[in-house]
Amino acid sequence: LVERDWYVDGKDNEEFAFGDPYYDSMTGDTCVSASVRVDYPSAVRVLATDVYLDFVVGLITEIASREDVGAFLVTKGTNTIIAHPDTEMLAQTLDTEGYDSLYANVGEAINEGKDGVISIKGDASKYYVALNQIENTDWYLVTYITERDMLSDLHWMEMYMVLIALAATII
């Protein structure tokens, strides 16, 4: 029992902390152990529970349900995707070959400590990416949209302003 990951992680945690995500062998679902050390006069114990990420996957899927927006949840230490609308992406690392370079570039940005909204290149487009670290974890919620889609409303507004200026000039 003392060799289990949740115990090894938990004995060093003074507050509840999340370990690395894994697939539960009983359910096949993605989950993560939250654990904390509990000190007793005669022994050190670890309190742990599994937190299933299916709710989080549902939220990510809902965020990414728009055609022009994407979202996923990733760990900082291993750059492992732990929630993604495409189930084939679960447990992949951001630097996995064969995927859009957006993922590798997001991984680099996270490793460099960047957060907030930044501009990142992908294979087919340039993206605005929001990197938000989730409190008390080493997880990041990553949302992204192409620069073209983000700025499309501004381009239409610019077109209207030019037309109004042209009409005012003619009048």
Short mmCIF file of N, CA and C in Angstrom, two decimals:
data_model
loop_
_atom_site.label_atom_id
_atom_site.label_comp_id
_atom_site.label_asym_id
_atom_site.label_seq_id
_atom_site.Cartn_x
_atom_site.Cartn_y
_atom_site.Cartn_z
N LEU A 1 0.82 -1.20 0.00
CA LEU A 1 0.00 0.00 0.00
C LEU A 1 0.87 1.27 0.00
N VAL A 2 1.99 1.23 0.73
CA VAL A 2 2.81 2.43 0.83
C VAL A 2 3.60 2.72 -0.45
N GLU A 3 3.54 1.80 -1.43
CA GLU A 3 4.20 2.04 -2.72
C GLU A 3 3.26 2.66 -3.75
N ARG A 4 1.96 2.71 -3.45
CA ARG A 4 0.99 3.26 -4.41
C ARG A 4 1.27 4.74 -4.63
N ASP A 5 1.04 5.19 -5.85
CA ASP A 5 1.33 6.58 -6.21
C ASP A 5 0.62 7.58 -5.31
N TRP A 6 -0.65 7.34 -5.00
CA TRP A 6 -1.40 8.28 -4.19
C TRP A 6 -0.79 8.40 -2.79
N TYR A 7 -0.24 7.31 -2.27
CA TYR A 7 0.38 7.36 -0.95
C TYR A 7 1.72 8.09 -1.00
N VAL A 8 2.53 7.74 -1.99
CA VAL A 8 3.84 8.37 -2.14
C VAL A 8 3.68 9.88 -2.32
N ASP A 9 2.71 10.29 -3.17
CA ASP A 9 2.47 11.72 -3.37
C ASP A 9 1.91 12.36 -2.10
N GLY A 10 0.96 11.68 -1.46
CA GLY A 10 0.25 12.25 -0.32
C GLY A 10 1.10 12.47 0.91
N LYS A 11 2.10 11.64 1.13
CA LYS A 11 2.90 11.78 2.36
C LYS A 11 3.72 13.06 2.38
N ASP A 12 3.87 13.71 1.23
CA ASP A 12 4.60 14.98 1.15
C ASP A 12 3.69 16.19 1.07
N ASN A 13 2.37 15.98 1.04
CA ASN A 13 1.42 17.09 0.87
C ASN A 13 0.87 17.55 2.22
N GLU A 14 1.13 18.81 2.56
CA GLU A 14 0.56 19.37 3.78
C GLU A 14 -0.88 19.82 3.57
N GLU A 15 -1.28 20.03 2.32
CA GLU A 15 -2.65 20.36 1.95
C GLU A 15 -3.05 19.41 0.84
N PHE A 16 -4.36 19.26 0.63
CA PHE A 16 -4.79 18.39 -0.46
C PHE A 16 -4.15 18.83 -1.76
N ALA A 17 -3.60 17.89 -2.49
CA ALA A 17 -2.97 18.17 -3.77
C ALA A 17 -3.31 17.04 -4.73
N PHE A 18 -3.35 17.37 -6.00
CA PHE A 18 -3.68 16.40 -7.03
C PHE A 18 -2.42 15.78 -7.59
N GLY A 19 -2.47 14.49 -7.84
CA GLY A 19 -1.37 13.78 -8.49
C GLY A 19 -1.55 13.79 -9.99
N ASP A 20 -0.85 12.89 -10.67
CA ASP A 20 -0.97 12.79 -12.12
C ASP A 20 -2.24 12.02 -12.47
N PRO A 21 -2.93 12.43 -13.52
CA PRO A 21 -4.14 11.73 -13.95
C PRO A 21 -3.81 10.32 -14.46
N TYR A 22 -4.76 9.43 -14.35
CA TYR A 22 -4.60 8.06 -14.83
C TYR A 22 -5.97 7.50 -15.18
N TYR A 23 -5.97 6.38 -15.87
CA TYR A 23 -7.21 5.69 -16.20
C TYR A 23 -7.53 4.70 -15.10
N ASP A 24 -8.74 4.79 -14.56
CA ASP A 24 -9.19 3.86 -13.53
C ASP A 24 -9.40 2.51 -14.19
N SER A 25 -8.76 1.47 -13.68
CA SER A 25 -8.85 0.14 -14.29
C SER A 25 -10.24 -0.46 -14.14
N MET A 26 -11.01 -0.03 -13.14
CA MET A 26 -12.35 -0.57 -12.93
C MET A 26 -13.37 0.07 -13.88
N THR A 27 -13.29 1.40 -14.05
CA THR A 27 -14.30 2.10 -14.83
C THR A 27 -13.82 2.47 -16.23
N GLY A 28 -12.50 2.56 -16.42
CA GLY A 28 -11.96 3.01 -17.70
C GLY A 28 -12.00 4.52 -17.86
N ASP A 29 -12.44 5.23 -16.83
CA ASP A 29 -12.54 6.69 -16.88
C ASP A 29 -11.24 7.33 -16.41
N THR A 30 -11.03 8.56 -16.85
CA THR A 30 -9.87 9.31 -16.40
C THR A 30 -10.16 9.87 -15.01
N CYS A 31 -9.20 9.70 -14.10
CA CYS A 31 -9.36 10.26 -12.77
C CYS A 31 -8.00 10.69 -12.24
N VAL A 32 -8.03 11.33 -11.10
CA VAL A 32 -6.82 11.80 -10.45
C VAL A 32 -7.01 11.63 -8.95
N SER A 33 -5.94 11.29 -8.27
CA SER A 33 -6.01 11.15 -6.82
C SER A 33 -5.66 12.48 -6.17
N ALA A 34 -6.48 12.84 -5.18
CA ALA A 34 -6.19 13.99 -4.33
C ALA A 34 -5.80 13.42 -2.98
N SER A 35 -4.66 13.85 -2.46
CA SER A 35 -4.18 13.26 -1.21
C SER A 35 -3.53 14.30 -0.31
N VAL A 36 -3.49 13.97 0.98
CA VAL A 36 -2.90 14.85 1.98
C VAL A 36 -2.33 14.00 3.11
N ARG A 37 -1.24 14.46 3.71
CA ARG A 37 -0.64 13.78 4.85
C ARG A 37 -1.43 14.15 6.11
N VAL A 38 -1.68 13.15 6.94
CA VAL A 38 -2.35 13.36 8.22
C VAL A 38 -1.40 12.85 9.29
N ASP A 39 -0.92 13.74 10.13
CA ASP A 39 0.03 13.38 11.17
C ASP A 39 -0.69 12.96 12.45
N TYR A 40 -0.32 11.81 12.96
CA TYR A 40 -0.78 11.33 14.26
C TYR A 40 0.45 11.22 15.15
N PRO A 41 0.28 11.23 16.48
CA PRO A 41 1.45 11.11 17.36
C PRO A 41 2.26 9.84 17.09
N SER A 42 1.60 8.77 16.72
CA SER A 42 2.32 7.50 16.57
C SER A 42 2.62 7.14 15.11
N ALA A 43 2.02 7.85 14.15
CA ALA A 43 2.21 7.46 12.75
C ALA A 43 1.83 8.60 11.82
N VAL A 44 2.28 8.45 10.59
CA VAL A 44 1.86 9.36 9.52
C VAL A 44 0.93 8.57 8.62
N ARG A 45 -0.21 9.13 8.34
CA ARG A 45 -1.18 8.49 7.48
C ARG A 45 -1.45 9.40 6.29
N VAL A 46 -2.06 8.82 5.26
CA VAL A 46 -2.40 9.59 4.07
C VAL A 46 -3.89 9.41 3.80
N LEU A 47 -4.57 10.53 3.62
CA LEU A 47 -5.98 10.54 3.25
C LEU A 47 -6.04 10.84 1.76
N ALA A 48 -6.74 10.00 1.01
CA ALA A 48 -6.79 10.19 -0.45
C ALA A 48 -8.17 9.85 -0.99
N THR A 49 -8.48 10.46 -2.10
CA THR A 49 -9.72 10.14 -2.81
C THR A 49 -9.47 10.30 -4.30
N ASP A 50 -10.23 9.57 -5.09
CA ASP A 50 -10.14 9.70 -6.55
C ASP A 50 -11.18 10.71 -7.02
N VAL A 51 -10.77 11.58 -7.91
CA VAL A 51 -11.66 12.56 -8.51
C VAL A 51 -11.75 12.21 -9.99
N TYR A 52 -12.96 11.91 -10.45
CA TYR A 52 -13.15 11.55 -11.86
C TYR A 52 -13.31 12.81 -12.69
N LEU A 53 -12.69 12.79 -13.86
CA LEU A 53 -12.63 13.99 -14.70
C LEU A 53 -13.71 14.02 -15.78
N ASP A 54 -14.70 13.11 -15.73
CA ASP A 54 -15.73 13.10 -16.77
C ASP A 54 -16.53 14.40 -16.80
N PHE A 55 -16.77 15.01 -15.65
CA PHE A 55 -17.47 16.29 -15.61
C PHE A 55 -16.64 17.36 -16.30
N VAL A 56 -15.33 17.36 -16.03
CA VAL A 56 -14.43 18.33 -16.65
C VAL A 56 -14.39 18.13 -18.15
N VAL A 57 -14.34 16.88 -18.59
CA VAL A 57 -14.34 16.59 -20.02
C VAL A 57 -15.62 17.14 -20.65
N GLY A 58 -16.75 16.99 -19.96
CA GLY A 58 -18.02 17.53 -20.45
C GLY A 58 -17.97 19.04 -20.60
N LEU A 59 -17.38 19.73 -19.62
CA LEU A 59 -17.26 21.19 -19.70
C LEU A 59 -16.35 21.61 -20.85
N ILE A 60 -15.24 20.91 -21.02
CA ILE A 60 -14.31 21.21 -22.11
C ILE A 60 -15.01 21.01 -23.45
N THR A 61 -15.77 19.93 -23.56
CA THR A 61 -16.50 19.64 -24.80
C THR A 61 -17.52 20.74 -25.08
N GLU A 62 -18.18 21.23 -24.02
CA GLU A 62 -19.15 22.30 -24.19
C GLU A 62 -18.48 23.59 -24.65
N ILE A 63 -17.33 23.91 -24.06
CA ILE A 63 -16.59 25.11 -24.47
C ILE A 63 -16.19 25.00 -25.94
N ALA A 64 -15.73 23.82 -26.34
CA ALA A 64 -15.23 23.61 -27.70
C ALA A 64 -16.34 23.24 -28.68
N SER A 65 -17.60 23.34 -28.27
CA SER A 65 -18.69 22.95 -29.17
C SER A 65 -18.86 23.93 -30.32
N ARG A 66 -18.39 25.16 -30.15
CA ARG A 66 -18.41 26.11 -31.26
C ARG A 66 -17.35 25.70 -32.25
N GLU A 67 -17.63 25.88 -33.50
CA GLU A 67 -16.72 25.45 -34.56
C GLU A 67 -15.37 26.17 -34.52
N ASP A 68 -15.36 27.41 -34.06
CA ASP A 68 -14.14 28.22 -34.13
C ASP A 68 -13.35 28.27 -32.82
N VAL A 69 -13.79 27.54 -31.79
CA VAL A 69 -13.13 27.59 -30.48
C VAL A 69 -12.68 26.19 -30.09
N GLY A 70 -11.50 26.09 -29.49
CA GLY A 70 -11.01 24.82 -28.98
C GLY A 70 -10.64 24.95 -27.52
N ALA A 71 -10.61 23.82 -26.82
CA ALA A 71 -10.25 23.83 -25.41
C ALA A 71 -9.74 22.46 -25.00
N PHE A 72 -8.82 22.46 -24.03
CA PHE A 72 -8.36 21.21 -23.42
C PHE A 72 -7.71 21.53 -22.08
N LEU A 73 -7.53 20.48 -21.28
CA LEU A 73 -6.89 20.60 -19.97
C LEU A 73 -5.60 19.81 -20.03
N VAL A 74 -4.51 20.40 -19.54
CA VAL A 74 -3.19 19.78 -19.67
C VAL A 74 -2.40 19.95 -18.37
N THR A 75 -1.55 18.97 -18.06
CA THR A 75 -0.67 19.08 -16.89
C THR A 75 0.60 19.82 -17.29
N LYS A 76 1.14 20.59 -16.37
CA LYS A 76 2.37 21.34 -16.67
C LYS A 76 3.59 20.43 -16.66
N GLY A 77 3.72 19.60 -15.65
CA GLY A 77 4.94 18.81 -15.50
C GLY A 77 5.21 17.86 -16.65
N THR A 78 4.19 17.13 -17.07
CA THR A 78 4.38 16.14 -18.13
C THR A 78 3.79 16.56 -19.46
N ASN A 79 3.11 17.71 -19.49
CA ASN A 79 2.42 18.19 -20.71
C ASN A 79 1.46 17.14 -21.26
N THR A 80 0.78 16.44 -20.35
CA THR A 80 -0.18 15.41 -20.74
C THR A 80 -1.58 16.00 -20.80
N ILE A 81 -2.28 15.73 -21.90
CA ILE A 81 -3.66 16.20 -22.04
C ILE A 81 -4.55 15.29 -21.21
N ILE A 82 -5.29 15.90 -20.27
CA ILE A 82 -6.15 15.10 -19.38
C ILE A 82 -7.63 15.31 -19.64
N ALA A 83 -7.99 16.31 -20.43
CA ALA A 83 -9.38 16.49 -20.84
C ALA A 83 -9.36 17.16 -22.22
N HIS A 84 -10.10 16.57 -23.13
CA HIS A 84 -10.14 17.07 -24.51
C HIS A 84 -11.43 16.57 -25.14
N PRO A 85 -12.08 17.37 -25.99
CA PRO A 85 -13.31 16.90 -26.64
C PRO A 85 -13.09 15.68 -27.53
N ASP A 86 -11.89 15.54 -28.08
CA ASP A 86 -11.54 14.39 -28.91
C ASP A 86 -10.88 13.34 -28.01
N THR A 87 -11.57 12.24 -27.74
CA THR A 87 -11.05 11.24 -26.79
C THR A 87 -9.72 10.64 -27.23
N GLU A 88 -9.40 10.70 -28.52
CA GLU A 88 -8.10 10.19 -28.97
C GLU A 88 -6.94 11.04 -28.46
N MET A 89 -7.23 12.27 -28.06
CA MET A 89 -6.18 13.16 -27.57
C MET A 89 -5.88 12.94 -26.08
N LEU A 90 -6.77 12.25 -25.36
CA LEU A 90 -6.55 12.02 -23.94
C LEU A 90 -5.28 11.22 -23.73
N ALA A 91 -4.49 11.62 -22.75
CA ALA A 91 -3.23 10.98 -22.36
C ALA A 91 -2.11 11.21 -23.38
N GLN A 92 -2.36 12.00 -24.43
CA GLN A 92 -1.29 12.37 -25.36
C GLN A 92 -0.49 13.51 -24.74
N THR A 93 0.77 13.61 -25.11
CA THR A 93 1.57 14.75 -24.65
C THR A 93 1.55 15.82 -25.74
N LEU A 94 1.78 17.05 -25.32
CA LEU A 94 1.69 18.17 -26.25
C LEU A 94 2.73 18.12 -27.35
N ASP A 95 3.80 17.37 -27.15
CA ASP A 95 4.83 17.30 -28.18
C ASP A 95 4.72 16.04 -29.04
N THR A 96 3.59 15.35 -28.98
CA THR A 96 3.39 14.13 -29.77
C THR A 96 3.42 14.47 -31.26
N GLU A 97 4.20 13.70 -32.02
CA GLU A 97 4.29 13.90 -33.47
C GLU A 97 2.93 13.59 -34.13
N GLY A 98 2.66 14.26 -35.22
CA GLY A 98 1.47 13.98 -36.00
C GLY A 98 0.29 14.87 -35.66
N TYR A 99 0.42 15.73 -34.66
CA TYR A 99 -0.65 16.65 -34.31
C TYR A 99 -0.24 18.06 -34.68
N ASP A 100 -1.21 18.95 -34.76
CA ASP A 100 -0.97 20.34 -35.09
C ASP A 100 0.13 20.91 -34.19
N SER A 101 1.03 21.70 -34.76
CA SER A 101 2.12 22.28 -33.98
C SER A 101 1.60 23.23 -32.90
N LEU A 102 0.34 23.61 -32.98
CA LEU A 102 -0.27 24.42 -31.92
C LEU A 102 -0.04 23.75 -30.57
N TYR A 103 -0.21 22.43 -30.49
CA TYR A 103 -0.07 21.73 -29.22
C TYR A 103 1.36 21.82 -28.68
N ALA A 104 2.34 21.59 -29.53
CA ALA A 104 3.73 21.68 -29.09
C ALA A 104 4.07 23.10 -28.65
N ASN A 105 3.57 24.09 -29.39
CA ASN A 105 3.85 25.48 -29.04
C ASN A 105 3.16 25.89 -27.74
N VAL A 106 1.97 25.34 -27.48
CA VAL A 106 1.31 25.58 -26.20
C VAL A 106 2.15 24.98 -25.07
N GLY A 107 2.66 23.77 -25.28
CA GLY A 107 3.51 23.13 -24.28
C GLY A 107 4.74 23.97 -23.96
N GLU A 108 5.38 24.52 -24.98
CA GLU A 108 6.55 25.38 -24.78
C GLU A 108 6.17 26.62 -23.97
N ALA A 109 5.03 27.21 -24.29
CA ALA A 109 4.58 28.42 -23.58
C ALA A 109 4.32 28.11 -22.11
N ILE A 110 3.71 26.98 -21.83
CA ILE A 110 3.44 26.60 -20.44
C ILE A 110 4.75 26.36 -19.70
N ASN A 111 5.67 25.65 -20.34
CA ASN A 111 6.96 25.37 -19.71
C ASN A 111 7.76 26.64 -19.44
N GLU A 112 7.54 27.66 -20.26
CA GLU A 112 8.22 28.94 -20.06
C GLU A 112 7.53 29.81 -19.01
N GLY A 113 6.42 29.32 -18.46
CA GLY A 113 5.71 30.05 -17.41
C GLY A 113 4.76 31.11 -17.91
N LYS A 114 4.42 31.10 -19.18
CA LYS A 114 3.50 32.09 -19.70
C LYS A 114 2.08 31.77 -19.25
N ASP A 115 1.28 32.81 -19.12
CA ASP A 115 -0.14 32.63 -18.83
C ASP A 115 -0.91 33.82 -19.38
N GLY A 116 -2.22 33.74 -19.31
CA GLY A 116 -3.05 34.78 -19.90
C GLY A 116 -3.22 34.52 -21.38
N VAL A 117 -3.58 35.56 -22.12
CA VAL A 117 -3.83 35.43 -23.55
C VAL A 117 -2.54 35.74 -24.31
N ILE A 118 -2.13 34.79 -25.15
CA ILE A 118 -0.93 34.96 -25.96
C ILE A 118 -1.24 34.53 -27.39
N SER A 119 -0.37 34.91 -28.30
CA SER A 119 -0.50 34.53 -29.70
C SER A 119 0.46 33.37 -29.97
N ILE A 120 -0.06 32.31 -30.59
CA ILE A 120 0.74 31.11 -30.87
C ILE A 120 0.46 30.65 -32.29
N LYS A 121 1.51 30.21 -32.99
CA LYS A 121 1.36 29.69 -34.35
C LYS A 121 1.01 28.21 -34.31
N GLY A 122 0.14 27.82 -35.23
CA GLY A 122 -0.17 26.42 -35.45
C GLY A 122 0.18 26.07 -36.88
N ASP A 123 -0.18 24.87 -37.33
CA ASP A 123 0.13 24.47 -38.70
C ASP A 123 -0.63 25.31 -39.72
N ALA A 124 -1.93 25.52 -39.48
CA ALA A 124 -2.77 26.15 -40.49
C ALA A 124 -3.07 27.61 -40.20
N SER A 125 -2.79 28.07 -39.00
CA SER A 125 -3.21 29.41 -38.64
C SER A 125 -2.42 29.92 -37.45
N LYS A 126 -2.64 31.18 -37.16
CA LYS A 126 -2.14 31.78 -35.93
C LYS A 126 -3.33 31.82 -34.97
N TYR A 127 -3.09 31.56 -33.69
CA TYR A 127 -4.16 31.45 -32.72
C TYR A 127 -3.96 32.42 -31.57
N TYR A 128 -5.08 32.86 -30.99
CA TYR A 128 -5.06 33.51 -29.69
C TYR A 128 -5.38 32.42 -28.69
N VAL A 129 -4.48 32.23 -27.74
CA VAL A 129 -4.59 31.14 -26.77
C VAL A 129 -4.64 31.73 -25.37
N ALA A 130 -5.62 31.27 -24.59
CA ALA A 130 -5.72 31.67 -23.19
C ALA A 130 -5.21 30.52 -22.33
N LEU A 131 -4.14 30.77 -21.56
CA LEU A 131 -3.57 29.77 -20.65
C LEU A 131 -3.94 30.18 -19.23
N ASN A 132 -4.71 29.33 -18.56
CA ASN A 132 -5.16 29.63 -17.20
C ASN A 132 -4.81 28.48 -16.28
N GLN A 133 -3.90 28.73 -15.33
CA GLN A 133 -3.55 27.67 -14.37
C GLN A 133 -4.69 27.53 -13.37
N ILE A 134 -5.03 26.28 -13.08
CA ILE A 134 -6.09 25.99 -12.12
C ILE A 134 -5.47 25.95 -10.73
N GLU A 135 -6.05 26.71 -9.84
CA GLU A 135 -5.51 26.87 -8.49
C GLU A 135 -5.29 25.53 -7.80
N ASN A 136 -4.19 25.43 -7.08
CA ASN A 136 -3.79 24.25 -6.30
C ASN A 136 -3.49 23.02 -7.15
N THR A 137 -3.22 23.22 -8.42
CA THR A 137 -2.86 22.11 -9.30
C THR A 137 -1.73 22.57 -10.21
N ASP A 138 -1.18 21.64 -10.98
CA ASP A 138 -0.25 22.04 -12.04
C ASP A 138 -0.95 21.86 -13.39
N TRP A 139 -2.25 22.04 -13.40
CA TRP A 139 -3.05 21.90 -14.61
C TRP A 139 -3.33 23.27 -15.21
N TYR A 140 -3.42 23.27 -16.54
CA TYR A 140 -3.78 24.48 -17.26
C TYR A 140 -5.01 24.22 -18.12
N LEU A 141 -5.96 25.13 -18.04
CA LEU A 141 -7.08 25.14 -18.98
C LEU A 141 -6.62 25.97 -20.16
N VAL A 142 -6.63 25.35 -21.33
CA VAL A 142 -6.17 26.02 -22.55
C VAL A 142 -7.38 26.19 -23.47
N THR A 143 -7.68 27.42 -23.83
CA THR A 143 -8.72 27.70 -24.82
C THR A 143 -8.06 28.47 -25.95
N TYR A 144 -8.57 28.26 -27.16
CA TYR A 144 -7.94 28.92 -28.30
C TYR A 144 -8.96 29.19 -29.40
N ILE A 145 -8.63 30.19 -30.20
CA ILE A 145 -9.45 30.58 -31.35
C ILE A 145 -8.49 31.11 -32.41
N THR A 146 -8.81 30.89 -33.68
CA THR A 146 -7.93 31.39 -34.73
C THR A 146 -7.96 32.92 -34.74
N GLU A 147 -6.85 33.50 -35.13
CA GLU A 147 -6.76 34.95 -35.23
C GLU A 147 -7.82 35.48 -36.20
N ARG A 148 -8.02 34.76 -37.30
CA ARG A 148 -9.01 35.17 -38.30
C ARG A 148 -10.41 35.24 -37.70
N ASP A 149 -10.79 34.20 -36.95
CA ASP A 149 -12.12 34.20 -36.34
C ASP A 149 -12.25 35.27 -35.26
N MET A 150 -11.19 35.48 -34.52
CA MET A 150 -11.21 36.47 -33.44
C MET A 150 -11.38 37.88 -33.99
N LEU A 151 -10.72 38.14 -35.11
CA LEU A 151 -10.73 39.49 -35.65
C LEU A 151 -11.79 39.73 -36.73
N SER A 152 -12.57 38.70 -37.05
CA SER A 152 -13.54 38.84 -38.15
C SER A 152 -14.54 39.96 -37.91
N ASP A 153 -15.04 40.10 -36.69
CA ASP A 153 -15.98 41.18 -36.39
C ASP A 153 -15.33 42.55 -36.55
N LEU A 154 -14.05 42.64 -36.18
CA LEU A 154 -13.35 43.91 -36.34
C LEU A 154 -13.16 44.26 -37.81
N HIS A 155 -12.93 43.24 -38.65
CA HIS A 155 -12.79 43.50 -40.09
C HIS A 155 -14.10 44.02 -40.67
N TRP A 156 -15.23 43.46 -40.25
CA TRP A 156 -16.53 43.95 -40.73
C TRP A 156 -16.76 45.38 -40.25
N MET A 157 -16.40 45.67 -39.00
CA MET A 157 -16.58 47.02 -38.48
C MET A 157 -15.70 48.00 -39.26
N GLU A 158 -14.49 47.58 -39.57
CA GLU A 158 -13.58 48.42 -40.35
C GLU A 158 -14.17 48.71 -41.73
N MET A 159 -14.78 47.68 -42.33
CA MET A 159 -15.40 47.85 -43.64
C MET A 159 -16.55 48.86 -43.57
N TYR A 160 -17.39 48.75 -42.54
CA TYR A 160 -18.49 49.71 -42.38
C TYR A 160 -17.97 51.12 -42.17
N MET A 161 -16.91 51.27 -41.40
CA MET A 161 -16.36 52.60 -41.14
C MET A 161 -15.82 53.22 -42.43
N VAL A 162 -15.17 52.40 -43.26
CA VAL A 162 -14.66 52.89 -44.55
C VAL A 162 -15.82 53.32 -45.44
N LEU A 163 -16.88 52.50 -45.48
CA LEU A 163 -18.05 52.86 -46.30
C LEU A 163 -18.70 54.14 -45.82
N ILE A 164 -18.82 54.29 -44.50
CA ILE A 164 -19.41 55.53 -43.95
C ILE A 164 -18.51 56.72 -44.26
N ALA A 165 -17.22 56.57 -44.13
CA ALA A 165 -16.29 57.67 -44.44
C ALA A 165 -16.36 58.02 -45.93
N LEU A 166 -16.45 56.98 -46.77
CA LEU A 166 -16.57 57.22 -48.21
C LEU A 166 -17.87 57.94 -48.54
N ALA A 167 -18.97 57.49 -47.93
CA ALA A 167 -20.27 58.14 -48.18
C ALA A 167 -20.25 59.58 -47.67
N ALA A 168 -19.65 59.81 -46.52
CA ALA A 168 -19.57 61.18 -45.97
C ALA A 168 -18.72 62.07 -46.88
N THR A 169 -17.67 61.51 -47.45
CA THR A 169 -16.80 62.28 -48.34
C THR A 169 -17.57 62.66 -49.62
N ILE A 170 -18.34 61.71 -50.14
CA ILE A 170 -19.11 61.97 -51.37
C ILE A 170 -20.18 63.02 -51.11
N ILE A 171 -20.85 62.90 -49.98
CA ILE A 171 -21.93 63.86 -49.63
C ILE A 171 -21.31 65.23 -49.39
#
